[in-house]
Tab-separated table of C-alpha atoms in Angstrom:
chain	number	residue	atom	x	y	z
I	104	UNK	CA	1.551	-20.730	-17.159
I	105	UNK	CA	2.680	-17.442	-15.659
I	106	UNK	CA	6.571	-15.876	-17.079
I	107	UNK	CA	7.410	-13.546	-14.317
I	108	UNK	CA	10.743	-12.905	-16.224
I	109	UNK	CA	8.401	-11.645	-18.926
I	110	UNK	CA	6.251	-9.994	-17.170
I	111	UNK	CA	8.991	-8.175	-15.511
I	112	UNK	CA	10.240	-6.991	-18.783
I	113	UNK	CA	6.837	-6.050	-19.853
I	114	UNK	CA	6.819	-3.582	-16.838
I	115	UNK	CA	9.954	-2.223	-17.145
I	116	UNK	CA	8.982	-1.617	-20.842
I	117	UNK	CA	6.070	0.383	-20.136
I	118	UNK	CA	7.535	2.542	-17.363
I	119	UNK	CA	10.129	4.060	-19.690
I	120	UNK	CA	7.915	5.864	-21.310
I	121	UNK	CA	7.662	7.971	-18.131
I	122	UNK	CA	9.388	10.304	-17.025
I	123	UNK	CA	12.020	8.364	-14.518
I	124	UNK	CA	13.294	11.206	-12.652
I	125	UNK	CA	10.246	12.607	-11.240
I	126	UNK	CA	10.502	11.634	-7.866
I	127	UNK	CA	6.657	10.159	-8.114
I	128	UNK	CA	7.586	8.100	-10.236
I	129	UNK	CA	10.965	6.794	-8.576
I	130	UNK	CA	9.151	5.714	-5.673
I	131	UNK	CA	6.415	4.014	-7.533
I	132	UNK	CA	8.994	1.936	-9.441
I	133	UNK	CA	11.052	0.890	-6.198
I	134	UNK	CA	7.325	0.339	-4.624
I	135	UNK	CA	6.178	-1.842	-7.024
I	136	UNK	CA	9.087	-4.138	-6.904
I	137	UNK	CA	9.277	-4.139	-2.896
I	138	UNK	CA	5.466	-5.014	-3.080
I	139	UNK	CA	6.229	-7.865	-5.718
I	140	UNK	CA	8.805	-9.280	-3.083
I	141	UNK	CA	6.332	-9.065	-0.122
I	142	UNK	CA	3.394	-10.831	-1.525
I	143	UNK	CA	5.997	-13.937	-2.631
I	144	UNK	CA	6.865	-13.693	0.849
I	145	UNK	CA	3.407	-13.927	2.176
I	146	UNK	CA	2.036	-16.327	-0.538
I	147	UNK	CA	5.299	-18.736	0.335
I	148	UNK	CA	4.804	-17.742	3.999
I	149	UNK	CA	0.774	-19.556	3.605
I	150	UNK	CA	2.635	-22.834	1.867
I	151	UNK	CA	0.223	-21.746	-1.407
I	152	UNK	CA	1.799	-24.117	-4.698
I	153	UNK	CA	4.410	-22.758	-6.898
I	154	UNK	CA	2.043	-21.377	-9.246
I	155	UNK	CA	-0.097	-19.528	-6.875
I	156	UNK	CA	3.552	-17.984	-5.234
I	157	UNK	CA	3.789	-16.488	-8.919
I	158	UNK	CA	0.390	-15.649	-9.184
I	159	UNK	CA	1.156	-13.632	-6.018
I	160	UNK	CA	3.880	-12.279	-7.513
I	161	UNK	CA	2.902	-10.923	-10.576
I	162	UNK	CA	-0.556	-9.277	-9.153
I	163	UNK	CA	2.446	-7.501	-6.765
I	164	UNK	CA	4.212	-6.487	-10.083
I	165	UNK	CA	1.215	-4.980	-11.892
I	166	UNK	CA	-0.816	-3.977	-8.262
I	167	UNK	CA	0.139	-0.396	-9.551
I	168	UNK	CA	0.637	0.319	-13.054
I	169	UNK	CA	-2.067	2.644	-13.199
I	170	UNK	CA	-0.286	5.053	-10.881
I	171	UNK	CA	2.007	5.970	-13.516
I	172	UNK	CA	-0.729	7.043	-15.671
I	173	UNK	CA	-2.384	8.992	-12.666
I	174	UNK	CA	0.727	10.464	-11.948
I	175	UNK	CA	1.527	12.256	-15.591
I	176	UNK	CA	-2.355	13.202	-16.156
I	177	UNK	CA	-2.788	14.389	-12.522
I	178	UNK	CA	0.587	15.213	-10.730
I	179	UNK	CA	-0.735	13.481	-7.758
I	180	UNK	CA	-1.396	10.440	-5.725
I	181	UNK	CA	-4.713	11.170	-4.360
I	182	UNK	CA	-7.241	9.166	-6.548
I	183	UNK	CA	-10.511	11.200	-5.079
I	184	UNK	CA	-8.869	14.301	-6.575
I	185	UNK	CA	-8.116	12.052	-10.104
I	186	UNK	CA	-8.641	8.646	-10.768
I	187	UNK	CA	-9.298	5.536	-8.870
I	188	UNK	CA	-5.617	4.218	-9.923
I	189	UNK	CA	-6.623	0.415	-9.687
I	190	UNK	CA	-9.129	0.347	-12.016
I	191	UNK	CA	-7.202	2.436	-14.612
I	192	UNK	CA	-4.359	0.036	-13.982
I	193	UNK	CA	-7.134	-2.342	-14.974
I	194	UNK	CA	-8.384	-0.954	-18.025
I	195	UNK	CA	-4.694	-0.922	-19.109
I	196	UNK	CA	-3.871	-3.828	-18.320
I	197	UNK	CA	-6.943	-4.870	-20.520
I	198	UNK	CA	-5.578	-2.878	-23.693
I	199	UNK	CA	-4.523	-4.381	-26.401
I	200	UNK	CA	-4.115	-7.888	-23.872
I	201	UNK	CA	-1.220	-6.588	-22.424
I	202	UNK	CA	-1.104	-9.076	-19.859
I	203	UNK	CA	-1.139	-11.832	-22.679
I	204	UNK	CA	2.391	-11.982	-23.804
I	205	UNK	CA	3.438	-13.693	-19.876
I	206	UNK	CA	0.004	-15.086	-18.374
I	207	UNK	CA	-2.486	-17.261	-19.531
I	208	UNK	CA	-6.374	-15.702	-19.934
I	209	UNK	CA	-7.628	-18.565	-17.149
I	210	UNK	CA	-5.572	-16.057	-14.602
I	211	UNK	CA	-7.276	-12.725	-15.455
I	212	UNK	CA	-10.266	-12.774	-13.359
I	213	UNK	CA	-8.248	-13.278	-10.430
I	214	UNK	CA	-5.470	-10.891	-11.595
I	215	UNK	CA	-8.149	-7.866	-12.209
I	216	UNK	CA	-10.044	-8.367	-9.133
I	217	UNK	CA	-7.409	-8.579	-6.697
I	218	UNK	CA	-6.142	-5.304	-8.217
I	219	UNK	CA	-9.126	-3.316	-8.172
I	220	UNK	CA	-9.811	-4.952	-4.617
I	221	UNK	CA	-5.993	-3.568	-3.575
I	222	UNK	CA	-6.920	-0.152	-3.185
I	223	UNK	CA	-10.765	-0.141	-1.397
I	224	UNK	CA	-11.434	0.306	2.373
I	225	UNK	CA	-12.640	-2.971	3.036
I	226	UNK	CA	-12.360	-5.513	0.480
I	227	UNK	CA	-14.919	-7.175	-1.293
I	228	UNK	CA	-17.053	-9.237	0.615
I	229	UNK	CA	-18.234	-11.572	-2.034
I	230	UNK	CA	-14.409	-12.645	-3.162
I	231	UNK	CA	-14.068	-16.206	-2.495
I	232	UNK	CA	-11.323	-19.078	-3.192
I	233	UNK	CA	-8.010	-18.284	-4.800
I	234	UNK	CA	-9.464	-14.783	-5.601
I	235	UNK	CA	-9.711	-13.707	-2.290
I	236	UNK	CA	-6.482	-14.905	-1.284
I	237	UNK	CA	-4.668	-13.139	-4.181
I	238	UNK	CA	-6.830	-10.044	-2.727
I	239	UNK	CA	-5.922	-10.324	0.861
I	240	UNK	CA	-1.806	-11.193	0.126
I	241	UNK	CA	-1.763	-8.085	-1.967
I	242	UNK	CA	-3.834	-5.881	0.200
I	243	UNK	CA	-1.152	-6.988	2.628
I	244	UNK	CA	2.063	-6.512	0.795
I	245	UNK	CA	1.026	-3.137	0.167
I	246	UNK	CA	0.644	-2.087	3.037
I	247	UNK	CA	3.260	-3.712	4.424
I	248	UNK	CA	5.645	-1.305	2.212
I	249	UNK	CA	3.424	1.943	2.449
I	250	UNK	CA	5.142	1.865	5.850
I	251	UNK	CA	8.379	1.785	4.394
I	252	UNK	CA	7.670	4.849	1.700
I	253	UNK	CA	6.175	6.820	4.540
I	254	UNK	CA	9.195	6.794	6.776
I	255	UNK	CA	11.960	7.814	3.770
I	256	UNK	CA	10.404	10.130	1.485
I	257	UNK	CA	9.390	13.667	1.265
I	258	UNK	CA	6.407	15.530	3.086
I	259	UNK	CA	4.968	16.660	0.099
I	260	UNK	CA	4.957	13.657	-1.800
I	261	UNK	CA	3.304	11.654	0.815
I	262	UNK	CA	1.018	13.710	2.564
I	263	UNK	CA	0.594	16.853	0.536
I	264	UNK	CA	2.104	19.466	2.324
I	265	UNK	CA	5.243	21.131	3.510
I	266	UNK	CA	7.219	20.109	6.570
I	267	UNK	CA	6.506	22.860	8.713
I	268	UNK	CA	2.839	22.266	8.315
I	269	UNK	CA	3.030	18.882	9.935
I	270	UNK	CA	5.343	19.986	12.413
I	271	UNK	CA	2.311	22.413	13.334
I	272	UNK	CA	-0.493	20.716	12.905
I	273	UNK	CA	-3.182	18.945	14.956
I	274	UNK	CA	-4.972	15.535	15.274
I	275	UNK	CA	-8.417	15.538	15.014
I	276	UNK	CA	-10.486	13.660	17.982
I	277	UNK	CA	-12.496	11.657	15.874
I	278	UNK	CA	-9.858	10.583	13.574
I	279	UNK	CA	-7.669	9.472	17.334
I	280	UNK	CA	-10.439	8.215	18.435
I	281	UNK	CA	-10.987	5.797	15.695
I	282	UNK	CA	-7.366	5.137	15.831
I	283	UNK	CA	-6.925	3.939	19.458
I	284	UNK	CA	-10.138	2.023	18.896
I	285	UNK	CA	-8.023	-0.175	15.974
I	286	UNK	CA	-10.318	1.540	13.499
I	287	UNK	CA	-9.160	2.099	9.958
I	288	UNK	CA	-10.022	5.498	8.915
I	289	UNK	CA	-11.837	7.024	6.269
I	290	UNK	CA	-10.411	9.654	4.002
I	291	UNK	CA	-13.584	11.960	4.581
I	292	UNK	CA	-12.814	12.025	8.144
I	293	UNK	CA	-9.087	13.708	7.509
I	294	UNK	CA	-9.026	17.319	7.929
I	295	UNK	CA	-5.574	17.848	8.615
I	296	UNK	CA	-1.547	16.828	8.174
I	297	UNK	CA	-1.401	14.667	11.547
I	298	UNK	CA	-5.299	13.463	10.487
I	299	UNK	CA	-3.364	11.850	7.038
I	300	UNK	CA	-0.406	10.674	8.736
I	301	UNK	CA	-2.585	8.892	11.482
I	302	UNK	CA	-4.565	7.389	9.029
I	303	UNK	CA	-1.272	6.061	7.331
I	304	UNK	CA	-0.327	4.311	10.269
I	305	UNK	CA	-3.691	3.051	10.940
I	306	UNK	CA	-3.618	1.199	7.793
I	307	UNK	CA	-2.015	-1.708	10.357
I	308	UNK	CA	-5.465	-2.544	11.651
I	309	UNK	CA	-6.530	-4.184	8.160
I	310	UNK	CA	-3.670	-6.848	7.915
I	311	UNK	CA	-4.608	-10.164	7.207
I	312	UNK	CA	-2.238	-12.245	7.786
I	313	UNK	CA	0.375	-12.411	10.993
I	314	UNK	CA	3.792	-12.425	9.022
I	315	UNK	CA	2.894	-8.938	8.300
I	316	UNK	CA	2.953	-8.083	11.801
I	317	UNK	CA	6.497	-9.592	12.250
I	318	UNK	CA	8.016	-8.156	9.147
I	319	UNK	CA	6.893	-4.755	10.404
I	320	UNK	CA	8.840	-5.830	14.319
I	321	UNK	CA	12.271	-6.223	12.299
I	322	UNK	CA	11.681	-2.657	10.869
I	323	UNK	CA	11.872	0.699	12.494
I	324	UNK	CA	9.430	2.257	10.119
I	325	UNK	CA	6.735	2.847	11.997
I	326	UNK	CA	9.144	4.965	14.542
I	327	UNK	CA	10.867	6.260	12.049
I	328	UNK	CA	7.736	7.759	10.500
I	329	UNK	CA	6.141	9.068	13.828
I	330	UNK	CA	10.097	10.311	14.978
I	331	UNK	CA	10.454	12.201	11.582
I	332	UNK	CA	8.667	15.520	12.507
I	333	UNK	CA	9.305	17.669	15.679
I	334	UNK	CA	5.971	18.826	16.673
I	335	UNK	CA	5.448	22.396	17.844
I	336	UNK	CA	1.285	21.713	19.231
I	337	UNK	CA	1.883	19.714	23.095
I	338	UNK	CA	-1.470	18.406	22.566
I	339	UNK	CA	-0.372	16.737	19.015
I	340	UNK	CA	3.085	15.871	21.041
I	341	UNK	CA	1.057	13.666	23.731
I	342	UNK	CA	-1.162	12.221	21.135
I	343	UNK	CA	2.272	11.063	18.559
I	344	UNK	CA	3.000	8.987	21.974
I	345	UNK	CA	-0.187	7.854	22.504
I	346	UNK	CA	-0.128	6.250	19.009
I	347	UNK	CA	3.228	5.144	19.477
I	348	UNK	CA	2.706	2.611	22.545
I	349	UNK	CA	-0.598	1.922	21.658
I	350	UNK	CA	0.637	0.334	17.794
I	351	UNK	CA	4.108	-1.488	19.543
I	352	UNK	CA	1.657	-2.938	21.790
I	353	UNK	CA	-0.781	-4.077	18.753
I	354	UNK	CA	2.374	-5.578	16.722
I	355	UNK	CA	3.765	-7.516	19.619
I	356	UNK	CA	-0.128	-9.074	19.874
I	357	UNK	CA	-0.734	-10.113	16.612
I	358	UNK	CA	2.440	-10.812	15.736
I	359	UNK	CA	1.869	-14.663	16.343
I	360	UNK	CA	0.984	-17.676	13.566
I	361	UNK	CA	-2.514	-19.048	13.079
C-alpha cells in the first residue's frame, strides 16, 4: 500500500527544516513537485495499474531529497564538487525507515534503485521489470522539468556563473560535435558556460519514452533557454542556431507513440 497524502506530508515535514528562502532551495521544492506530476503523467501515459501510477509518483516525490542536504553542507548543485545527491537521498531515506510511515518495505528495492539510477549517465543496464520502468519514468520526468528550471531561473544557480560570462563565452567542438551527433555529454568534456548549457539541452537525447517529446512541443522552454542570453562571440551565435533547428527537428521526430 503506498499513502501519497502521507508521503507528501512526510516531505513537506522534512524540508522545513531548511532554510525556505534560499533560492536553491525554492527551486528544488517547486522541482520536486513538478517532477512528481510528470512521472504520474508518464506512468498513466504507459496504462501501468493504479498502484504502479503511485509508485511513479512517490519515487518523483522523494527523486531529490538528498539535494536539500547537498545544498546546506555544500552551497551547490554540482555533486562531483560534493556529493552524489541520489545516493545521500538514499541513505536518508534509509534512516530511521523514513519511508515506512506511507510505503510498504516490498516497495523499497524499487524505490532506492530508481533513485540512485535518476541521476547516472546511462542507467543501469542490469535493471529489469517494474524496476526499470520506475527508473526510466523518473529519469524522464526529470528531465522533462530540468528544461523548465533552465529557462526561468538565474545564471548562477544553474550553470555557475554570471550572465555576462555566458553572454561571452564559447562552445567547445567536441562538446557540438557530440551534440549534433544526438550524443549526451559527459561532464568531463565541459570546459566552458555554453559547454554546460549545451549539455543541458542535450539531456533530450536520453528520453525514453515519446510523451516526453510532446510535452516538451507544448512548451517554449527549450527556446526560451537558448533565447535567454545575447551572445557577444559570432561563432557561439551560429552554433546557438545550429542547436536550435537541429533539436525542433529531433522533437518533431520522436515525438510519435510506440
Amino acid at each position: 500500500m503506498i499513502n501519497l497524502e502521507k508521503a507528501k506530508q512526510a516531505f513537506a515535514a522534512y524540508v522545513k527544516q531548511f532554510d525556505v528562502h534560499d533560492e536553491q532551495i525554492q527551486l528544488k521544492i517547486k522541482h520536486t513537485y513538478e517532477v512528481m506530476r510528470y512521472s504520474e503523467m508518464i506512468a498513466s501515459d504507459l496504462a501501468l495499474s493504479d498502484e504502479q501510477i503511485k509508485l511513479a509518483s512517490l519515487i518523483g516525490l522523494l527523486h531529490d531529497i538528498g539535494r536539500f542536504e547537498q545544498i546546506r553542507r555544500y552551497h551547490t548543485f554540482i555533486d562531483r564538487d560534493s556529493v552524489n545527491h541520489a545516493m545521500l537521498g538514499v541513505e536518508i531515506l534509509k534512516e530511521k525507515d523514513f519511508i515506512r510511515t506511507f510505503v510498504e518495505e516490498g516497495y523499497d528495492d524499487i524505490i532506492f534503485t530508481a533513485i540512485a539510477n535518476h541521476n547516472k549517465f546511462r542507467i543501469d543496464e542490469s535493471l529489469t521489470g517494474d524496476t526499470l520502468i520506475q527508473a526510466k519514468i523518473i529519469r524522464d520526468a526529470d528531465k522533462i522539468d530540468i528544461f523548465r528550471v533552465n529557462s526561468t531561473h538565474s545564471c548562477e544557480t544553474l550553470f555557475m556563473c554570471r550572465e555576462d560570462e555566458m553572454k561571452n563565452t564559447l562552445i567547445s567542438k567536441e562538446v557540438f560535435q557530440d551534440f549534433m551527433t544526438h550524443t549526451s555529454i559527459l561532464s568531463e568534456k565541459r570546459k566552458t558556460p555554453g559547454d554546460i548549457l549545451v549539455s543541458h539541452i542535450a539531456l533530450i537525447y536520453d528520453f525514453n519514452y515519446p510523451i516526453c517529446f510532446k510535452v516538451l512541443l507544448q512548451h517554449s522552454w527549450i527556446h526560451d533557454l537558448l533565447r535567454r542570453f545575447e551572445f557577444e562571440n559570432p561563432n557561439t551565435k551560429r552554433v546557438i542556431q545550429q542547436i536550435e533547428q537541429e533539436i525542433l527537428d529531433y522533437l518533431n521526430k520522436h515525438q510519435f507513440y510506440s
